[in-house]
Short mmCIF file of N, CA and C in Angstrom, two decimals:
data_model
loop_
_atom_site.label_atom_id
_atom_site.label_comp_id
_atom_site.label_asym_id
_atom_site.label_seq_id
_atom_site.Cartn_x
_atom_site.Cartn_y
_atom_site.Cartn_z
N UNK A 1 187.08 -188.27 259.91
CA UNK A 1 188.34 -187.56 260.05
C UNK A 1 189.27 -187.90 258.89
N UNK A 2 189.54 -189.10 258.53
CA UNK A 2 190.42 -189.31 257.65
C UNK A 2 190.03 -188.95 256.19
N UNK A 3 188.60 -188.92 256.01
CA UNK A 3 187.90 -188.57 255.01
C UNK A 3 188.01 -187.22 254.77
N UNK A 4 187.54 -186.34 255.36
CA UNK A 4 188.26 -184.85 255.72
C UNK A 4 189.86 -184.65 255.08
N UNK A 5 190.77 -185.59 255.74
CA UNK A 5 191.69 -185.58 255.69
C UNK A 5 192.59 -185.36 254.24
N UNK A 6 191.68 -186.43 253.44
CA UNK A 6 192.01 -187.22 252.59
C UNK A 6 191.40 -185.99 251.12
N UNK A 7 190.48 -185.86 251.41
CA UNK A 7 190.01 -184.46 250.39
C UNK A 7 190.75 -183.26 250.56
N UNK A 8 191.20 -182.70 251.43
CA UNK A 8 191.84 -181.76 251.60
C UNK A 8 193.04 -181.62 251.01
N UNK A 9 193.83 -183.06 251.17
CA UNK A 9 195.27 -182.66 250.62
C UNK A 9 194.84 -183.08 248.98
N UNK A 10 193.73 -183.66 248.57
CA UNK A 10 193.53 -184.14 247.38
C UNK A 10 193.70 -182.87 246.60
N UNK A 11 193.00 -181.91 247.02
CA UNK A 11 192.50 -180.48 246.98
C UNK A 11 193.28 -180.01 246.34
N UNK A 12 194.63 -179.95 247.78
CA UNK A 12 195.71 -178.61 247.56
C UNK A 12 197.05 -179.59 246.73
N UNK A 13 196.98 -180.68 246.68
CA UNK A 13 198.10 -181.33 245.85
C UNK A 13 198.55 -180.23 245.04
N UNK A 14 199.97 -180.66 244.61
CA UNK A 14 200.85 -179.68 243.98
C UNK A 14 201.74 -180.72 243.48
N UNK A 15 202.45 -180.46 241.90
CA UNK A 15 203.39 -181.46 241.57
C UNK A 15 204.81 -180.93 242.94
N UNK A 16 205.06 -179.59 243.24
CA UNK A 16 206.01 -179.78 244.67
C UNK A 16 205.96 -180.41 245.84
N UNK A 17 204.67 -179.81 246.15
CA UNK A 17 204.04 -180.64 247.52
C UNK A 17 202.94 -181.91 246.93
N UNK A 18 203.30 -183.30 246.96
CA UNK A 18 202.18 -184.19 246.89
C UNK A 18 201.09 -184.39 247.79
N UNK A 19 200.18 -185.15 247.20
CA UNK A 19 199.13 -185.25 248.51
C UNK A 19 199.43 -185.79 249.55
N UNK A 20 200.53 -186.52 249.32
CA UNK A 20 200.88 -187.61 250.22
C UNK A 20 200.87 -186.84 251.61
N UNK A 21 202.54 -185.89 251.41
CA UNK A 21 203.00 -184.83 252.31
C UNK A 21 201.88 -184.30 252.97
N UNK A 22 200.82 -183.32 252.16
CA UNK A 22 199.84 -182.73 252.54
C UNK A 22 199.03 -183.48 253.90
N UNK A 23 198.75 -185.11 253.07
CA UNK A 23 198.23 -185.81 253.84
C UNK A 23 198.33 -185.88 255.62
N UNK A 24 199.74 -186.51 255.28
CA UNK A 24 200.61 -186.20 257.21
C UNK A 24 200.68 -185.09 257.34
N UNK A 25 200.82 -184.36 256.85
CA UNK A 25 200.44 -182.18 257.45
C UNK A 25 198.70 -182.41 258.24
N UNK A 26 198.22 -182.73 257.75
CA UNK A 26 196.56 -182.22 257.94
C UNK A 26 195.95 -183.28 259.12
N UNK A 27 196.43 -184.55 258.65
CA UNK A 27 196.36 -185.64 260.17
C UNK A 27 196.93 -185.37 261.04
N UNK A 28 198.24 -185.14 260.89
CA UNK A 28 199.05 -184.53 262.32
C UNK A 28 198.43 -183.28 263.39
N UNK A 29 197.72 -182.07 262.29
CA UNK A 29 197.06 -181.28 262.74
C UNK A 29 195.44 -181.81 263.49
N UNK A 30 195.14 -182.71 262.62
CA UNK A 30 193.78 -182.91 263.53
C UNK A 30 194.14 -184.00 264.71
N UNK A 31 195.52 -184.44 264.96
CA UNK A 31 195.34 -185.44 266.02
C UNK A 31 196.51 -184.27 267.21
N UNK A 32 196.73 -183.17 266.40
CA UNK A 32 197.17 -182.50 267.75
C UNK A 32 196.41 -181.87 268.47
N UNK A 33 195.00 -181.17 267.54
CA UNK A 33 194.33 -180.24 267.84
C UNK A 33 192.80 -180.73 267.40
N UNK A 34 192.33 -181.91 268.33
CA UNK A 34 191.39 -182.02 268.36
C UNK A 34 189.80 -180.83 267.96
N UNK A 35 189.58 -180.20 268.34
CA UNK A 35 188.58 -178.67 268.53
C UNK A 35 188.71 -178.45 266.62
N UNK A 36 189.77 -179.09 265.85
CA UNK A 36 189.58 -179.08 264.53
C UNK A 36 188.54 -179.95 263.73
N UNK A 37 188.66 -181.32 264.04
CA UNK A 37 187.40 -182.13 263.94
C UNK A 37 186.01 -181.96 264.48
N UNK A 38 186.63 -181.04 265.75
CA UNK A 38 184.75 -180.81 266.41
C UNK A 38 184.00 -179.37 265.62
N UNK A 39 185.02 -178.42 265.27
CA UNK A 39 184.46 -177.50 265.00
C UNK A 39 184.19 -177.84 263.05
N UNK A 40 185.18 -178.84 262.46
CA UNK A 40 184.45 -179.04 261.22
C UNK A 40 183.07 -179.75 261.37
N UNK A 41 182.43 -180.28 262.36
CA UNK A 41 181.85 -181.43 262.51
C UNK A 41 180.25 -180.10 262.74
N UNK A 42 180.80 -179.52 263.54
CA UNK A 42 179.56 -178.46 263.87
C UNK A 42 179.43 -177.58 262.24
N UNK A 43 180.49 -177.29 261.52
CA UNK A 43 180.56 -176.69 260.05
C UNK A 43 179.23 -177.38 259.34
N UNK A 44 179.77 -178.64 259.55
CA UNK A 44 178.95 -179.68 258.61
C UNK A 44 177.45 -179.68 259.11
N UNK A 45 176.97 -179.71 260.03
CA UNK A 45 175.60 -179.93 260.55
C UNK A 45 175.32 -178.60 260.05
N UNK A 46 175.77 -177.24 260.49
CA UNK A 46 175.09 -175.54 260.25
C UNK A 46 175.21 -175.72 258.70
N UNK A 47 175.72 -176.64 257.82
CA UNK A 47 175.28 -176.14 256.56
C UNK A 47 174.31 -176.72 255.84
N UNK A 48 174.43 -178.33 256.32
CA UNK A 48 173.06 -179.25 255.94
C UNK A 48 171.76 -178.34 256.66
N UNK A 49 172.05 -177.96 257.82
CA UNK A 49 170.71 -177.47 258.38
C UNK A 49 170.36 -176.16 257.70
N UNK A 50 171.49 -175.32 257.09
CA UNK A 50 170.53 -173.73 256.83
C UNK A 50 170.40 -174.03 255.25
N UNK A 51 171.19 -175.11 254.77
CA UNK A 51 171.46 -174.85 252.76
C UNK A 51 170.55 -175.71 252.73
N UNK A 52 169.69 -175.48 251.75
CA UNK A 52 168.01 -176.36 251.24
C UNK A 52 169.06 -176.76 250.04
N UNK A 53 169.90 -176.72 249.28
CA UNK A 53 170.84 -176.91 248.26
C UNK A 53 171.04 -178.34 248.94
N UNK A 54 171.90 -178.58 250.18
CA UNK A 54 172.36 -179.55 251.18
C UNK A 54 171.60 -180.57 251.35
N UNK A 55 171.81 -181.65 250.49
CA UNK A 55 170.53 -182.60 251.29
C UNK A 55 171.26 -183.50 252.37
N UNK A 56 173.07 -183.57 252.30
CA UNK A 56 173.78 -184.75 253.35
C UNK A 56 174.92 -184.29 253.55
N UNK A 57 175.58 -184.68 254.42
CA UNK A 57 177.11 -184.19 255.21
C UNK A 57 177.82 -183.99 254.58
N UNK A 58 177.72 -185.17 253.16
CA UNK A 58 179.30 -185.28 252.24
C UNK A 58 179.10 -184.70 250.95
N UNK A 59 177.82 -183.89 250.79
CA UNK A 59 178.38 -182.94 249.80
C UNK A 59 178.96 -181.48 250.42
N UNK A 60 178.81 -180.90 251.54
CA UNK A 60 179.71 -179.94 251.44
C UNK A 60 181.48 -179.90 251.57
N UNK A 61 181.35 -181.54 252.19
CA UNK A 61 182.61 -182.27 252.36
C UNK A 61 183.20 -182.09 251.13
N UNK A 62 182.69 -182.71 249.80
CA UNK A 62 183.25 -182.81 248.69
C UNK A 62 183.55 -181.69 247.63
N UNK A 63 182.19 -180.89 247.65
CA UNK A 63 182.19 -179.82 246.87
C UNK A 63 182.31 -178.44 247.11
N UNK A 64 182.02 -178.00 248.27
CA UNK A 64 181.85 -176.93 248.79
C UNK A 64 182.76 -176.46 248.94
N UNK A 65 183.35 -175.32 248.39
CA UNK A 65 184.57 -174.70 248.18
C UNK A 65 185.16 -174.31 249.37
N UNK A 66 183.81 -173.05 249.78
CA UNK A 66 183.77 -172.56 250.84
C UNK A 66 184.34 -173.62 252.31
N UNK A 67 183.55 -174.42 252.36
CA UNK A 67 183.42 -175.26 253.54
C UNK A 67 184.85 -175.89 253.25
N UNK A 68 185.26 -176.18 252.49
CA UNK A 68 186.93 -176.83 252.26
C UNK A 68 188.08 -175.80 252.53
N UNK A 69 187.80 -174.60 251.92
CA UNK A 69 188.98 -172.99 252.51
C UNK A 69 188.83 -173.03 253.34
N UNK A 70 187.34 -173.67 254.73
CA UNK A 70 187.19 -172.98 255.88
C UNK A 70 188.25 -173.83 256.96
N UNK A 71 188.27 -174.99 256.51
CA UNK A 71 188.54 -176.16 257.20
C UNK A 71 190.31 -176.21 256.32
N UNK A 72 190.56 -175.77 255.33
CA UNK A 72 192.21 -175.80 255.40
C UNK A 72 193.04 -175.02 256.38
N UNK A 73 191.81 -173.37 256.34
CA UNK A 73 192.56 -172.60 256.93
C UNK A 73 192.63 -172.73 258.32
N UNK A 74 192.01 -173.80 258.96
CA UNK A 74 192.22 -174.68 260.42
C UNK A 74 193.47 -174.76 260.53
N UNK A 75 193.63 -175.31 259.22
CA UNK A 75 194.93 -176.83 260.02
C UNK A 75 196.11 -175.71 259.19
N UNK A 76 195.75 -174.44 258.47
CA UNK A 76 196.95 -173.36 258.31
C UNK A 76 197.72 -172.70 259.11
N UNK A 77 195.96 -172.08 260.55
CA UNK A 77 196.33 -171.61 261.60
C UNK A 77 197.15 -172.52 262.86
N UNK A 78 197.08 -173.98 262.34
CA UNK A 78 197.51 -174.49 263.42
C UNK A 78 199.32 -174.77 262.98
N UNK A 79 199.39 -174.51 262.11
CA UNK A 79 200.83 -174.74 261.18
C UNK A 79 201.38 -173.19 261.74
N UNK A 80 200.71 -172.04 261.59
CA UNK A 80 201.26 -170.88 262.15
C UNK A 80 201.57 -170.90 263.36
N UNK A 81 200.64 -171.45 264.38
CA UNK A 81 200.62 -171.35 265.94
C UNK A 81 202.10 -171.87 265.96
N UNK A 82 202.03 -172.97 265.47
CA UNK A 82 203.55 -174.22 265.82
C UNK A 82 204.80 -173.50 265.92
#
């Protein structure tokens, strides 16, 4: 989770918004809304299992563009809900 956490705001850093900020945005979201960690967690297994590219969890964690937009726009929708 914090690992997640921690790439994400690395990601979207901005000299306006730091990572820091980002940081407590994206933790706050995964400790309000649990079903965010479970459903990145199921992300991560469906891509090691269908991508022959994929050999382990933490490269789509790290690199995967896709898999990183999918999982910001989590904790975006949960910033809208609020």
């Amino acid at each position: 989770e914090e690992c997640l956490s921690t790439v994400l705001a690395d990601k979207l850093a901005h000299p306006l918004l730091p990572n820091t900020a980002l940081l407590k945005i994206v933790q706050q979201a995964h400790a309000d809304d649990p079903t965010i960690i479970d459903d990145c967690i199921a992300d991560l297994m469906t891509v090691k299992d269908n991508d022959p590219a994929c050999s382990n969890f933490l490269q789509p964690l790290l690199f995967f563009k896709g898999f990183q937009a999918l999982q910001i726009h989590r904790v975006a929708h949960w910033l809208w809900m609020r």
